[in-house]
CSV table of C-alpha atoms in Angstrom, one decimal:
chain,number,residue,atom,x,y,z
A,1180,MET,CA,118.2,13.1,-19.8
A,1181,LEU,CA,115.1,11.1,-19.1
A,1182,ALA,CA,115.4,7.4,-19.7
A,1183,ASN,CA,112.4,7.4,-22.1
A,1184,ALA,CA,113.5,10.5,-24.0
A,1185,GLN,CA,113.4,10.3,-27.8
A,1186,TRP,CA,115.7,12.1,-30.2
A,1187,LEU,CA,113.2,12.4,-33.0
A,1188,SER,CA,109.5,11.7,-32.3
A,1189,ASN,CA,106.5,11.6,-34.6
A,1190,ARG,CA,105.6,15.1,-33.4
A,1191,THR,CA,109.1,16.3,-34.6
A,1192,TYR,CA,108.5,14.8,-38.0
A,1193,ILE,CA,105.0,16.3,-38.2
A,1194,LEU,CA,106.4,19.7,-37.2
A,1195,LEU,CA,109.1,19.6,-39.8
A,1196,ALA,CA,106.6,18.5,-42.4
A,1197,VAL,CA,104.4,21.6,-41.5
A,1198,ILE,CA,107.4,23.9,-41.8
A,1199,ILE,CA,108.5,22.4,-45.2
A,1200,THR,CA,104.9,22.6,-46.5
A,1201,THR,CA,104.6,26.2,-45.4
A,1202,LEU,CA,108.0,27.2,-46.9
A,1203,GLY,CA,106.9,25.4,-50.2
A,1204,ILE,CA,103.7,27.5,-50.2
A,1205,ALA,CA,105.7,30.7,-49.4
A,1206,THR,CA,108.1,29.9,-52.3
A,1207,ILE,CA,105.2,29.5,-54.7
A,1208,VAL,CA,103.5,32.7,-53.5
A,1209,GLY,CA,106.8,34.6,-54.0
A,1210,GLU,CA,107.2,33.4,-57.5
A,1211,VAL,CA,103.6,34.2,-58.4
A,1212,LEU,CA,103.8,37.7,-56.9
A,1213,SER,CA,107.1,38.4,-58.7
A,1214,ARG,CA,105.3,37.7,-62.0
A,1215,ARG,CA,102.4,40.0,-61.2
A,1216,GLU,CA,104.4,43.0,-60.2
A,1217,PRO,CA,102.3,45.5,-62.2
A,1218,MET,CA,99.4,44.9,-59.8
A,1219,GLY,CA,100.7,47.5,-57.4
A,1220,ILE,CA,102.9,45.3,-55.1
A,1221,GLU,CA,106.3,46.8,-54.5
A,1222,SER,CA,109.1,44.9,-56.2
A,1223,ALA,CA,111.5,45.6,-53.4
A,1224,LEU,CA,109.1,44.1,-50.9
A,1225,ILE,CA,108.6,41.0,-53.1
A,1226,ALA,CA,112.4,40.6,-53.5
A,1227,ARG,CA,112.9,40.8,-49.7
A,1228,PHE,CA,110.2,38.2,-49.1
A,1229,LYS,CA,111.8,35.8,-51.6
A,1230,HIS,CA,115.3,36.4,-50.1
A,1231,LYS,CA,113.9,35.7,-46.6
A,1232,VAL,CA,112.3,32.5,-47.8
A,1233,ARG,CA,115.6,31.4,-49.3
A,1234,VAL,CA,117.3,32.0,-46.0
A,1235,TRP,CA,114.7,29.9,-44.2
A,1236,TRP,CA,115.2,27.1,-46.6
A,1237,MET,CA,119.0,27.2,-46.0
A,1238,MET,CA,118.4,27.4,-42.2
A,1239,LEU,CA,116.1,24.4,-42.4
A,1240,ALA,CA,118.6,22.4,-44.4
A,1241,ILE,CA,121.4,23.1,-41.9
A,1242,PHE,CA,119.1,22.2,-39.0
A,1243,VAL,CA,118.1,18.9,-40.6
A,1244,PHE,CA,121.8,18.1,-41.2
A,1245,GLY,CA,122.5,18.8,-37.5
A,1246,PHE,CA,119.6,16.6,-36.4
A,1247,VAL,CA,121.1,13.7,-38.4
A,1248,LEU,CA,124.3,14.0,-36.4
A,1249,HIS,CA,122.3,13.8,-33.2
A,1250,ARG,CA,122.8,16.1,-30.2
A,1251,VAL,CA,126.5,16.5,-30.6
A,1252,GLY,CA,126.0,17.6,-34.2
A,1253,VAL,CA,123.4,20.2,-33.1
A,1254,VAL,CA,125.7,21.6,-30.4
A,1255,VAL,CA,128.6,21.8,-32.9
A,1256,LEU,CA,126.4,23.5,-35.5
A,1257,PHE,CA,125.4,26.2,-33.1
A,1258,GLY,CA,129.0,26.6,-32.1
A,1259,PHE,CA,129.9,27.4,-35.7
A,1260,VAL,CA,127.0,29.7,-35.9
A,1261,SER,CA,128.2,31.6,-32.8
A,1262,PHE,CA,131.7,31.8,-34.1
A,1263,TRP,CA,130.5,33.3,-37.4
A,1264,ALA,CA,128.1,35.7,-35.7
A,1265,LEU,CA,130.8,36.8,-33.3
A,1266,ARG,CA,133.1,37.4,-36.3
A,1267,GLU,CA,130.5,39.6,-37.9
A,1268,PHE,CA,130.0,41.5,-34.7
A,1269,ILE,CA,133.7,42.2,-34.1
A,1270,THR,CA,134.2,43.1,-37.8
A,1271,MET,CA,131.6,45.9,-37.5
A,1272,THR,CA,134.0,47.9,-35.3
A,1273,PRO,CA,137.7,48.4,-35.9
A,1274,THR,CA,140.1,46.7,-33.4
A,1275,ARG,CA,143.5,47.7,-32.3
A,1276,ARG,CA,146.6,45.6,-32.2
A,1277,GLY,CA,146.3,45.4,-28.4
A,1278,ASP,CA,143.0,43.5,-28.8
A,1279,HIS,CA,144.3,40.7,-31.0
A,1280,ARG,CA,145.4,38.3,-28.2
A,1281,THR,CA,142.2,39.0,-26.3
A,1282,LEU,CA,140.2,38.2,-29.4
A,1283,PHE,CA,142.2,34.9,-29.7
A,1284,TRP,CA,141.0,33.9,-26.3
A,1285,VAL,CA,137.5,34.9,-27.1
A,1286,PHE,CA,137.3,33.0,-30.4
A,1287,PHE,CA,139.4,30.0,-29.7
A,1288,ILE,CA,139.1,29.4,-26.0
A,1289,PHE,CA,135.9,30.8,-24.5
A,1290,THR,CA,133.6,30.1,-27.5
A,1291,PRO,CA,134.5,26.4,-27.9
A,1292,LEU,CA,134.6,26.0,-24.1
A,1293,GLN,CA,131.1,27.3,-23.7
A,1294,TYR,CA,129.8,24.8,-26.3
A,1295,ILE,CA,131.8,21.9,-24.8
A,1296,LEU,CA,130.1,22.6,-21.4
A,1297,ILE,CA,126.7,22.7,-23.2
A,1298,GLY,CA,127.5,19.4,-24.9
A,1299,LEU,CA,128.5,17.8,-21.5
A,1300,GLY,CA,125.2,19.0,-20.1
A,1301,SER,CA,123.6,16.9,-17.3
A,1302,SER,CA,125.0,13.6,-18.6
A,1303,PRO,CA,128.7,13.9,-18.9
A,1304,PRO,CA,130.8,10.8,-19.7
A,1305,SER,CA,132.3,8.9,-16.7
A,1306,TRP,CA,135.9,9.8,-17.6
A,1307,ILE,CA,135.0,13.6,-17.2
A,1308,THR,CA,133.6,13.3,-13.7
A,1309,THR,CA,133.0,10.6,-11.1
A,1310,ASP,CA,129.7,12.2,-10.0
A,1311,PRO,CA,126.9,10.8,-12.2
A,1312,ASN,CA,124.6,13.6,-11.1
A,1313,ARG,CA,127.0,16.4,-12.2
A,1314,ASP,CA,125.1,19.0,-14.2
A,1315,PHE,CA,127.4,21.3,-16.2
A,1316,TYR,CA,124.7,24.0,-16.2
A,1317,ASP,CA,126.5,25.2,-13.1
A,1318,PHE,CA,129.5,25.9,-15.2
A,1319,TYR,CA,128.2,27.2,-18.6
A,1320,SER,CA,125.6,29.5,-16.9
A,1321,ILE,CA,128.4,31.6,-15.3
A,1322,MET,CA,131.5,30.9,-17.4
A,1323,ILE,CA,131.2,33.8,-19.8
A,1324,PRO,CA,129.2,36.4,-17.7
A,1325,VAL,CA,131.6,36.0,-14.8
A,1326,TYR,CA,135.0,34.6,-15.7
A,1327,ALA,CA,135.3,35.7,-19.4
A,1328,SER,CA,133.9,39.1,-18.5
A,1329,LEU,CA,136.6,39.5,-15.9
A,1330,PHE,CA,139.4,38.1,-18.1
A,1331,ILE,CA,138.7,40.2,-21.2
A,1332,PRO,CA,139.5,43.7,-19.6
A,1333,ALA,CA,142.4,42.2,-17.6
A,1334,ARG,CA,144.0,40.6,-20.8
A,1335,ALA,CA,143.5,43.9,-22.7
A,1336,ALA,CA,145.2,45.8,-20.0
A,1337,ILE,CA,148.2,43.5,-20.0
A,1338,ALA,CA,148.6,44.4,-23.7
A,1339,GLY,CA,149.4,47.9,-22.6
A,1340,ASP,CA,147.1,49.8,-25.0
A,1341,TYR,CA,144.9,52.2,-23.0
A,1342,LYS,CA,143.3,54.2,-25.8
A,1343,ARG,CA,139.5,53.7,-25.8
A,1344,PHE,CA,140.0,50.9,-23.3
A,1345,LEU,CA,136.5,50.8,-21.9
A,1346,GLU,CA,134.9,51.0,-25.3
A,1347,ARG,CA,137.1,48.2,-26.7
A,1348,SER,CA,136.5,45.9,-23.7
A,1349,ALA,CA,132.8,46.6,-23.7
A,1350,LYS,CA,132.5,45.8,-27.4
A,1351,ILE,CA,134.2,42.4,-27.0
A,1352,GLN,CA,132.2,41.6,-23.9
A,1353,SER,CA,129.0,42.5,-25.6
A,1354,GLY,CA,129.8,40.4,-28.7
A,1355,LEU,CA,130.7,37.4,-26.6
A,1356,LEU,CA,127.5,37.7,-24.4
A,1357,ILE,CA,125.1,38.1,-27.4
A,1358,CYS,CA,126.7,35.9,-30.0
A,1359,VAL,CA,128.0,33.0,-27.9
A,1360,TYR,CA,126.6,33.0,-24.4
A,1361,SER,CA,123.0,33.9,-25.2
A,1362,LEU,CA,122.8,31.8,-28.4
A,1363,SER,CA,124.2,28.7,-26.6
A,1364,TYR,CA,121.0,28.4,-24.6
A,1365,ALA,CA,119.2,27.3,-27.8
A,1366,PRO,CA,121.0,23.9,-28.0
A,1367,ALA,CA,121.0,23.7,-24.2
A,1368,LEU,CA,117.2,23.1,-24.6
A,1369,LEU,CA,118.1,19.6,-25.8
A,1370,ASP,CA,119.4,18.7,-22.3
A,1371,LEU,CA,116.4,19.5,-20.3
A,1372,ASP,CA,114.3,16.8,-18.7
A,1373,LEU,CA,110.9,18.1,-19.8
A,1374,VAL,CA,107.6,17.6,-18.0
A,1375,GLN,CA,104.2,19.1,-18.3
A,1376,THR,CA,102.5,21.4,-15.8
A,1377,GLY,CA,102.1,19.5,-12.5
A,1378,LYS,CA,105.3,17.5,-13.1
A,1379,ILE,CA,103.4,15.1,-15.5
A,1380,PRO,CA,106.0,13.2,-17.6
A,1381,TRP,CA,106.2,14.3,-21.2
A,1382,ASN,CA,107.2,11.7,-23.7
A,1383,GLY,CA,108.0,14.0,-26.6
A,1384,SER,CA,111.4,15.0,-28.2
A,1385,ASN,CA,113.4,18.0,-27.1
A,1386,VAL,CA,114.2,18.5,-30.8
A,1387,SER,CA,110.6,19.5,-31.2
A,1388,LEU,CA,111.0,22.2,-28.5
A,1389,LEU,CA,114.1,23.5,-30.2
A,1390,VAL,CA,112.4,23.7,-33.6
A,1391,PHE,CA,109.4,25.3,-32.0
A,1392,PHE,CA,111.5,28.0,-30.3
A,1393,VAL,CA,113.5,28.9,-33.4
A,1394,LEU,CA,110.3,29.0,-35.5
A,1395,ILE,CA,108.4,31.4,-33.2
A,1396,ALA,CA,111.5,33.6,-32.8
A,1397,GLN,CA,111.8,33.9,-36.5
A,1398,LEU,CA,108.0,34.4,-37.0
A,1399,ALA,CA,107.9,37.1,-34.3
A,1400,SER,CA,110.1,39.4,-36.5
A,1401,VAL,CA,108.1,38.6,-39.7
A,1402,PHE,CA,104.7,39.3,-38.0
A,1403,GLU,CA,106.1,42.5,-36.5
A,1404,ARG,CA,107.1,43.8,-40.0
A,1405,ALA,CA,103.8,42.6,-41.4
A,1406,TRP,CA,101.6,44.4,-38.8
A,1407,GLY,CA,103.9,47.4,-39.0
A,1408,LYS,CA,103.1,47.6,-42.8
A,1409,LEU,CA,99.4,47.1,-42.3
A,1410,ALA,CA,98.7,49.2,-39.2
A,1411,GLY,CA,101.9,50.8,-38.1
A,1412,ARG,CA,101.5,54.5,-37.0
A,1413,LYS,CA,103.7,55.1,-33.9
A,1414,VAL,CA,107.4,54.3,-34.5
A,1415,ILE,CA,109.2,52.9,-31.4
A,1416,ALA,CA,112.5,54.7,-32.0
A,1417,GLU,CA,112.7,56.4,-35.4
A,1418,LYS,CA,116.5,57.1,-35.2
A,1419,ILE,CA,117.2,53.5,-34.5
A,1420,ASN,CA,114.8,51.6,-36.8
A,1421,ALA,CA,112.1,53.5,-38.6
A,1422,SER,CA,110.2,50.3,-39.7
A,1423,ARG,CA,109.5,49.1,-36.1
A,1424,THR,CA,106.2,50.4,-34.7
A,1425,TRP,CA,104.2,49.8,-31.5
A,1426,GLU,CA,101.3,48.5,-33.5
A,1427,GLY,CA,103.6,46.0,-35.2
A,1428,PHE,CA,105.0,44.9,-31.9
A,1429,LEU,CA,101.6,44.4,-30.2
A,1430,GLY,CA,100.2,42.7,-33.3
A,1431,SER,CA,103.2,40.4,-33.4
A,1432,MET,CA,102.8,39.5,-29.7
A,1433,VAL,CA,99.2,38.4,-30.4
A,1434,THR,CA,99.8,36.6,-33.7
A,1435,THR,CA,103.0,34.9,-32.6
A,1436,GLY,CA,101.3,33.8,-29.4
A,1437,LEU,CA,98.4,32.3,-31.5
A,1438,VAL,CA,100.8,30.4,-33.7
A,1439,ALA,CA,102.7,29.1,-30.6
A,1440,ALA,CA,99.4,28.0,-29.1
A,1441,ALA,CA,98.5,26.2,-32.4
A,1442,LEU,CA,101.8,24.4,-32.3
A,1443,SER,CA,101.7,23.5,-28.6
A,1444,TRP,CA,101.1,19.9,-29.4
A,1445,ALA,CA,104.8,19.6,-30.3
A,1446,THR,CA,105.8,20.9,-26.9
A,1447,PRO,CA,105.2,20.1,-23.2
A,1448,PHE,CA,103.1,23.4,-23.0
A,1449,HIS,CA,99.4,23.7,-22.8
A,1450,PRO,CA,98.0,26.1,-25.5
A,1451,TRP,CA,97.7,29.0,-23.1
A,1452,GLU,CA,101.2,28.4,-21.8
A,1453,ALA,CA,102.6,28.3,-25.4
A,1454,TRP,CA,100.7,31.6,-26.1
A,1455,ILE,CA,102.4,33.3,-23.2
A,1456,LEU,CA,105.8,32.0,-24.2
A,1457,GLY,CA,105.2,33.2,-27.8
A,1458,ALA,CA,104.4,36.7,-26.5
A,1459,VAL,CA,107.6,36.6,-24.3
A,1460,VAL,CA,109.7,35.5,-27.2
A,1461,THR,CA,108.2,38.4,-29.3
A,1462,VAL,CA,109.3,40.9,-26.6
A,1463,MET,CA,112.8,39.5,-26.6
A,1464,ALA,CA,112.9,39.3,-30.4
A,1465,CYS,CA,112.0,42.9,-30.7
A,1466,ALA,CA,114.6,43.8,-28.1
A,1467,GLY,CA,117.2,41.9,-30.2
A,1468,THR,CA,116.3,43.6,-33.4
A,1469,MET,CA,116.3,47.1,-31.9
A,1470,THR,CA,119.6,46.5,-30.1
A,1471,MET,CA,121.3,45.3,-33.2
A,1472,SER,CA,119.8,48.2,-35.2
A,1473,ALA,CA,121.3,50.6,-32.6
A,1474,ILE,CA,124.7,49.0,-32.9
A,1475,LYS,CA,124.6,49.2,-36.7
A,1476,ARG,CA,123.5,52.8,-36.7
A,1477,ASP,CA,126.3,53.6,-34.3
A,1478,ARG,CA,128.9,51.9,-36.5
A,1479,GLY,CA,127.4,53.4,-39.7
A,1480,VAL,CA,126.7,50.0,-41.4
A,1481,THR,CA,123.5,48.7,-43.0
A,1482,ASP,CA,124.0,44.9,-42.4
A,1483,THR,CA,126.3,42.9,-40.2
A,1484,GLY,CA,127.6,40.9,-43.2
A,1485,THR,CA,126.5,39.0,-46.3
A,1486,LEU,CA,124.9,35.6,-45.7
A,1487,VAL,CA,122.8,35.3,-48.8
A,1488,GLN,CA,123.4,37.6,-51.8
A,1489,GLY,CA,121.1,40.6,-51.3
A,1490,HIS,CA,120.0,39.7,-47.8
A,1491,ALA,CA,122.1,40.9,-44.9
A,1492,GLY,CA,124.4,38.8,-42.6
A,1493,LEU,CA,124.1,35.8,-40.3
A,1494,LEU,CA,123.8,38.0,-37.2
A,1495,ASP,CA,120.9,39.9,-38.8
A,1496,GLN,CA,119.1,36.6,-39.2
A,1497,ILE,CA,119.6,35.3,-35.7
A,1498,ASP,CA,119.5,38.4,-33.5
A,1499,THR,CA,115.9,37.5,-32.4
A,1500,ILE,CA,117.1,34.0,-31.4
A,1501,CYS,CA,120.1,35.3,-29.5
A,1502,PHE,CA,118.1,37.6,-27.3
A,1503,ALA,CA,115.1,35.2,-26.8
A,1504,ALA,CA,117.1,32.0,-26.2
A,1505,PRO,CA,118.3,32.5,-22.5
A,1506,VAL,CA,114.9,33.8,-21.4
A,1507,PHE,CA,113.0,30.9,-23.1
A,1508,TYR,CA,115.5,28.4,-21.7
A,1509,HIS,CA,115.2,29.6,-18.1
A,1510,LEU,CA,111.4,29.8,-18.2
A,1511,THR,CA,111.2,26.3,-19.6
A,1512,ARG,CA,113.8,25.0,-17.1
A,1513,PHE,CA,112.0,26.6,-14.1
A,1514,PHE,CA,108.4,25.6,-15.0
A,1515,TRP,CA,108.6,22.6,-17.3
A,1516,SER,CA,111.7,20.5,-16.2
A,1517,VAL,CA,112.7,18.3,-13.3
């Protein structure tokens, strides 16, 4: 990390204050709307809005707790989130006895190892390596897509169960890739040496960038639903998700980009750069939502689990982050880091 890097800067506190204020206003609006139900607003829509706000409050509290524990705390926090999300993913589809030992490796070896490598990052302790310039990105960027992906079918084959072999192996590989590998790139943002365009040093906090990313990834889904309700006509894939429309998708790209541009002061991006990244995150967020909807339709389930009573599971809340994290990370690493 850069020598002058800060863990929490004034920009971080201001960004968190903006989020808390916005959630407070959203909570009040939800309560007011619920008491004025006869005015034509659907009660189910109001209930969903209130549940979503409740989930955001919980996510914010968990994030703040992780920030208090510094970078290691955030990495451990995302590790637990990955573990729980992978559990929900695997639970959606039945497993056979021959998969149990493979799943042991997936849950208790590869998942912790991925986050240990993320935690080591570009500044590992001296007792780990004698090379002070060792960057463990070289390891965590390939460990799951290469070594774990080869190990999983081989270990399943050793178990001797050949029934639906390809389906079972692909399911485990997909769960590990989405829930662990992809999501792990969110805390990896904390390890980047950030600069502005032109390699101008940036004296902000990487925490601000992480909060910014998670916020716009969540807002992308909200804006997509909102625009779909207001102007939605052409459904993207009716048999997969009847509520996702092209109008909602395009409206979300513009709106999320504008919000990202308005919050660019908390990041190393210029407003127009933040707008582009907001649009990119929207594309990936939509891809995540549609992919998880297809998986749930295939499995015949409505939600991946139960996180908050009446409001889906953990994986349903973070599918946008899972798909957007590696793309956002690599764009930032390529254009805005040294």
